[in-house]
Each structure stands twice: as structure tokens, then as C-alpha cells.
């Protein structure tokens, strides 16, 4: 088995106190998750509805699950009964559906708005202008069962660390903009979810509050 325990601790040892780790366990078996759980890790992220459903059913109930993948609106109802945070909200339609389904089960689900800043055209997420428009339209203010907690993004998949740093800076400046305009008195709007195995040190230097790390803890994924 991959040395999950050692890898987890070497990641945790480098994280400043204010940065939370979301251990990305997609495609990894339950015993890998348990190896991290036994070391005290409680926050795990998955990106497929079927897979997270099976893991949630069998693993300890005090795990805080984050959904980090692209979520189709017709899948929302399956995850809202137990999900803590949906990190990759990229449309008003999805936000509405989360609110609606969460209301049905009497829960409030935390959500992050996913920004598309990276140069790859294939990645999901809102452009900065689309995100501005979503917030300006204001429908989110009436939503009682979804709580906007911040922003999430992925940097470009490149070796150019300066470019990665610029993208994180863009996201951090955008966070300040929307925080000041829409959430100045809302302490819950505080998360900047950026940084993965290859770039989390850069992300931390650029004001990440939450890193999503898979490979560096669990090893390469077998698809
Ligand atoms: C898979 C994934 C991660 C983790 O990537 P690693 O390179 O394995 O750390 C982080 N964020 C998202 C959105 C992912 O899909």
C-alpha cells in the first residue's frame, strides 16, 4: 500500500495553521481514506457522484465530504443529504438546484463559486465577468439553504510557476473585490480554495485558505 500516513504528515507539516487540507480521494480505495482518517484527517474531496455515494455509505459519518467536480443539476439531489461543501458551482442554475434540494432535506449546504482563470479552454468555471454578473443579479441573496463561502479555482497545468502565481493573484484580487462588494459583513464568505499537489506551495503564498491535494498524499490515481 502507498505510504499514505507518511505522505499525509509531510503535507500537513508544510501547511500554515490558517490553511485547511481537503484530501482528494477520488479513484482511491476506502482503506487509503481510512489510513488518513486514522491520522486525524476529516475533510475529503471527491468528484464523482456515484463514487462519493458509495464511500459516504461505508466510511465513518464524521467525515466532512466536499464535492470538487463538475456537478450536473440532476445529480444534486443525491449528494445534498450529506455533503458539507460543493466547491465547484459554475452556474446560477446549479446554485438554485442546490438550494431547492437542500431545502427539501432541511439542510444548508456550503458552496464555492468556481472561477475559470486558467488558460485551458476545457476547464469548467465562471469567467470573472460571469461571476460578477451572477452576484450582481442578486438571486443568491434569497437562497436560504445554500451558503456562499468563497471562491475556488484551478491554475493552468503548466511548469511556468510565474504564470501559476499570476493566476492565483488574479483569483485573490477578485476575492477581495467581491468580498468588499457583496460580503463585507459575512464572515462565512472567507474561503479561497486553490492549490493542488503540484502547486499548493505557490497557492499558499498567494492567499489560499484551502488546498485540495490528492496525488501527494495518496499517490498516482489508477483510472
Ligand atoms: C483531482 C483534483 C484535485 C487534486 O489533484 P492532485 O494533483 O492529485 O493533487 C484538486 N482539485 C480538483 C478540482 C481535482 O479535480
Coordinates of C-alpha atoms and ligand atoms in Angstrom, one line a residue:
X1 CA 0.0 0.0 0.0
X2 CA 1.1 3.5 -0.7
X3 CA 2.6 5.2 2.4
X4 CA -0.5 7.4 3.0
X5 CA 0.3 8.1 6.6
X6 CA 3.8 9.5 5.9
X7 CA 2.7 11.4 2.9
X8 CA -0.2 13.0 4.7
X9 CA 2.1 14.2 7.5
X10 CA 4.7 15.6 5.1
X11 CA 1.9 17.6 3.5
X12 CA 0.4 18.7 6.8
X13 CA 3.8 19.7 8.2
X14 CA 4.2 22.3 5.4
X15 CA 0.7 23.9 5.8
X16 CA 0.4 27.1 7.8
X17 CA -2.3 27.0 10.5
X18 CA -4.8 29.0 8.6
X19 CA -4.8 26.7 5.6
X20 CA -7.1 23.7 5.6
X21 CA -6.4 20.5 3.8
X22 CA -9.1 18.8 1.7
X23 CA -7.6 15.3 0.9
X24 CA -8.7 14.5 -2.6
X25 CA -9.5 10.8 -2.5
X26 CA -11.1 10.3 -5.9
X27 CA -10.3 6.9 -7.5
X28 CA -8.6 5.8 -4.3
X29 CA -9.9 2.9 -2.2
X30 CA -11.6 3.2 1.2
X31 CA -8.6 1.8 3.0
X32 CA -6.5 4.8 1.8
X33 CA -9.1 7.1 3.1
X34 CA -9.1 5.2 6.4
X35 CA -5.3 5.5 6.7
X36 CA -5.6 9.3 6.5
X37 CA -8.7 9.3 8.8
X38 CA -6.8 7.4 11.5
X39 CA -4.2 10.2 11.4
X40 CA -7.0 12.7 12.2
X41 CA -7.8 13.9 8.7
X42 CA -11.6 14.5 8.4
X43 CA -12.1 16.5 5.2
X44 CA -12.1 14.6 2.0
X45 CA -13.0 15.6 -1.6
X46 CA -14.4 13.6 -4.4
X47 CA -15.5 14.4 -7.9
X48 CA -18.0 11.7 -9.0
X49 CA -21.5 11.3 -7.5
X50 CA -21.6 7.5 -7.7
X51 CA -18.1 7.1 -6.1
X52 CA -18.8 9.6 -3.2
X53 CA -22.2 8.0 -2.6
X54 CA -20.5 4.6 -2.1
X55 CA -17.8 6.0 0.1
X56 CA -20.1 8.0 2.2
X57 CA -22.3 5.0 2.8
X58 CA -19.4 2.8 4.2
X59 CA -17.0 5.3 5.8
X60 CA -17.2 7.0 9.2
X61 CA -20.0 9.5 9.5
X62 CA -17.9 12.3 10.9
X63 CA -16.1 12.7 7.6
X64 CA -16.7 16.1 6.0
X65 CA -17.2 15.5 2.3
X66 CA -16.5 18.1 -0.3
X67 CA -17.7 17.7 -3.9
X68 CA -15.0 19.2 -6.1
X69 CA -16.0 18.0 -9.6
X70 CA -18.4 19.3 -12.2
X71 CA -21.8 18.6 -10.9
X72 CA -24.8 18.0 -13.1
X73 CA -28.0 19.5 -11.8
X74 CA -29.8 16.1 -11.9
X75 CA -27.2 14.7 -9.5
X76 CA -27.6 17.4 -6.9
X77 CA -30.4 15.6 -5.0
X78 CA -28.2 12.6 -4.4
X79 CA -25.5 14.4 -2.6
X80 CA -27.2 17.2 -0.7
X81 CA -28.4 14.9 2.2
X82 CA -24.8 14.5 3.4
X83 CA -22.4 16.8 1.5
X84 CA -20.8 19.6 3.5
X85 CA -19.5 21.8 0.7
X86 CA -20.0 21.9 -3.1
X87 CA -16.8 23.5 -4.3
X88 CA -17.3 23.9 -8.0
X89 CA -20.5 25.9 -8.5
X90 CA -20.3 27.3 -12.0
X91 CA -23.9 28.4 -12.8
X92 CA -26.9 30.1 -11.2
X93 CA -28.9 27.0 -12.3
X94 CA -26.7 24.8 -10.2
X95 CA -26.9 27.1 -7.2
X96 CA -30.7 27.2 -7.5
X97 CA -30.9 23.4 -7.6
X98 CA -28.6 23.0 -4.5
X99 CA -30.9 25.5 -2.6
X100 CA -34.0 23.7 -3.7
X101 CA -32.8 20.2 -2.9
X102 CA -31.2 21.2 0.4
X103 CA -34.4 22.9 1.5
X104 CA -36.2 19.6 0.9
X105 CA -34.0 17.7 3.3
X106 CA -33.8 20.6 5.8
X107 CA -30.0 21.2 5.4
X108 CA -27.8 24.2 4.5
X109 CA -25.1 23.3 2.1
X110 CA -21.9 25.4 1.7
X111 CA -20.9 26.4 -1.8
X112 CA -17.9 28.0 -3.5
X113 CA -18.1 29.7 -6.9
X114 CA -15.7 28.2 -9.3
X115 CA -13.7 30.7 -11.4
X116 CA -12.2 29.9 -14.8
X117 CA -8.9 31.8 -14.8
X118 CA -6.6 29.1 -16.3
X119 CA -5.7 29.2 -19.9
X120 CA -7.1 25.8 -20.7
X121 CA -10.3 26.0 -22.6
X122 CA -11.6 22.7 -21.3
X123 CA -11.9 23.6 -17.7
X124 CA -15.2 24.4 -16.1
X125 CA -15.9 27.6 -14.2
X126 CA -17.2 31.1 -14.4
X127 CA -15.3 33.9 -16.1
X128 CA -14.7 36.8 -13.8
X129 CA -17.4 38.7 -15.6
X130 CA -19.9 35.9 -15.4
X131 CA -19.2 35.6 -11.7
X132 CA -19.7 39.4 -11.3
X133 CA -23.0 39.1 -13.2
X134 CA -24.2 36.2 -11.1
X135 CA -23.5 38.1 -7.9
X136 CA -25.0 41.4 -9.2
X137 CA -28.2 39.8 -10.2
X138 CA -28.7 39.0 -6.6
X139 CA -31.0 35.9 -6.7
X140 CA -28.5 34.2 -4.4
X141 CA -29.5 36.5 -1.6
X142 CA -32.9 34.9 -1.4
X143 CA -31.5 31.4 -1.2
X144 CA -31.9 30.1 2.4
X145 CA -30.4 26.6 2.1
X146 CA -27.1 27.3 0.3
X147 CA -24.4 29.5 1.8
X148 CA -21.8 31.1 -0.4
X149 CA -18.5 30.6 1.4
X150 CA -15.9 31.8 -1.1
X151 CA -14.2 31.0 -4.4
X152 CA -12.5 28.0 -5.9
X153 CA -10.2 27.7 -8.9
X154 CA -7.6 25.6 -10.6
X155 CA -4.4 27.2 -12.1
X156 CA -3.1 26.2 -15.5
X157 CA -1.4 22.9 -15.8
X158 CA 2.0 24.3 -16.7
X159 CA 5.6 24.3 -15.5
X160 CA 5.6 28.1 -15.6
X161 CA 5.4 28.9 -11.9
X162 CA 5.1 32.7 -12.6
X163 CA 2.0 32.1 -14.7
X164 CA 0.6 30.0 -11.9
X165 CA 1.4 32.7 -9.4
X166 CA -0.3 35.3 -11.6
X167 CA -3.4 33.2 -11.8
X168 CA -3.6 32.8 -8.1
X169 CA -3.1 36.5 -7.7
X170 CA -5.9 37.2 -10.1
X171 CA -8.2 35.0 -8.0
X172 CA -7.1 36.6 -4.7
X173 CA -7.7 40.1 -6.1
X174 CA -11.1 39.0 -7.4
X175 CA -11.9 37.6 -4.0
X176 CA -11.2 41.0 -2.4
X177 CA -13.4 42.7 -5.0
X178 CA -16.5 40.5 -4.4
X179 CA -15.9 40.3 -0.6
X180 CA -15.9 44.1 -0.4
X181 CA -18.9 44.5 -2.7
X182 CA -21.2 41.7 -1.6
X183 CA -20.0 40.1 1.7
X184 CA -18.3 42.8 3.8
X185 CA -20.2 41.7 6.9
X186 CA -20.5 38.0 6.1
X187 CA -17.7 36.1 8.0
X188 CA -18.7 32.9 6.3
X189 CA -17.5 34.2 2.9
X190 CA -13.9 33.6 3.6
X191 CA -12.6 30.6 1.6
X192 CA -10.1 30.8 -1.2
X193 CA -9.8 27.2 -2.4
X194 CA -6.7 26.9 -4.6
X195 CA -3.6 24.7 -4.7
X196 CA -3.2 21.1 -5.7
X197 CA -0.3 18.6 -5.4
X198 CA 1.9 20.4 -7.9
X199 CA 1.2 24.0 -7.0
X200 CA 0.0 24.2 -3.4
X201 CA 3.1 25.9 -2.1
X202 CA 2.6 28.7 -4.6
X203 CA -1.1 28.8 -3.8
X204 CA -0.3 29.3 -0.1
X205 CA 2.0 32.1 -0.9
X206 CA -0.9 33.6 -2.8
X207 CA -3.5 33.6 0.0
X208 CA -5.1 30.2 -0.4
X209 CA -7.2 29.2 2.7
X210 CA -8.0 25.7 1.5
X211 CA -5.8 23.3 -0.6
X212 CA -7.1 20.3 -2.5
X213 CA -4.4 17.7 -2.5
X214 CA -4.7 14.2 -3.9
X215 CA -1.6 12.7 -5.5
X216 CA 0.9 14.0 -3.0
X217 CA -1.0 12.1 -0.2
X218 CA -2.5 9.0 -2.0
X219 CA -0.1 8.5 -4.9
X220 CA -1.0 8.3 -8.6
X221 CA -4.6 7.6 -9.4
X222 CA -5.5 4.5 -11.3
X223 CA -8.3 5.4 -13.6
Ligands
LIG1 C1 -8.2 15.8 -8.8 C2 -8.4 17.2 -8.3 C3 -7.5 17.8 -7.3 C4 -6.3 17.1 -6.8 O1 -5.3 17.0 -7.7 P1 -3.8 16.4 -7.3 O2 -3.0 16.9 -8.4 O3 -3.9 14.9 -7.3 O4 -3.5 16.9 -6.0 C5 -7.8 19.1 -6.9 N1 -8.8 19.8 -7.4 C6 -9.7 19.3 -8.3 C7 -10.8 20.1 -8.7 C8 -9.5 18.0 -8.8 O5 -10.3 17.5 -9.7

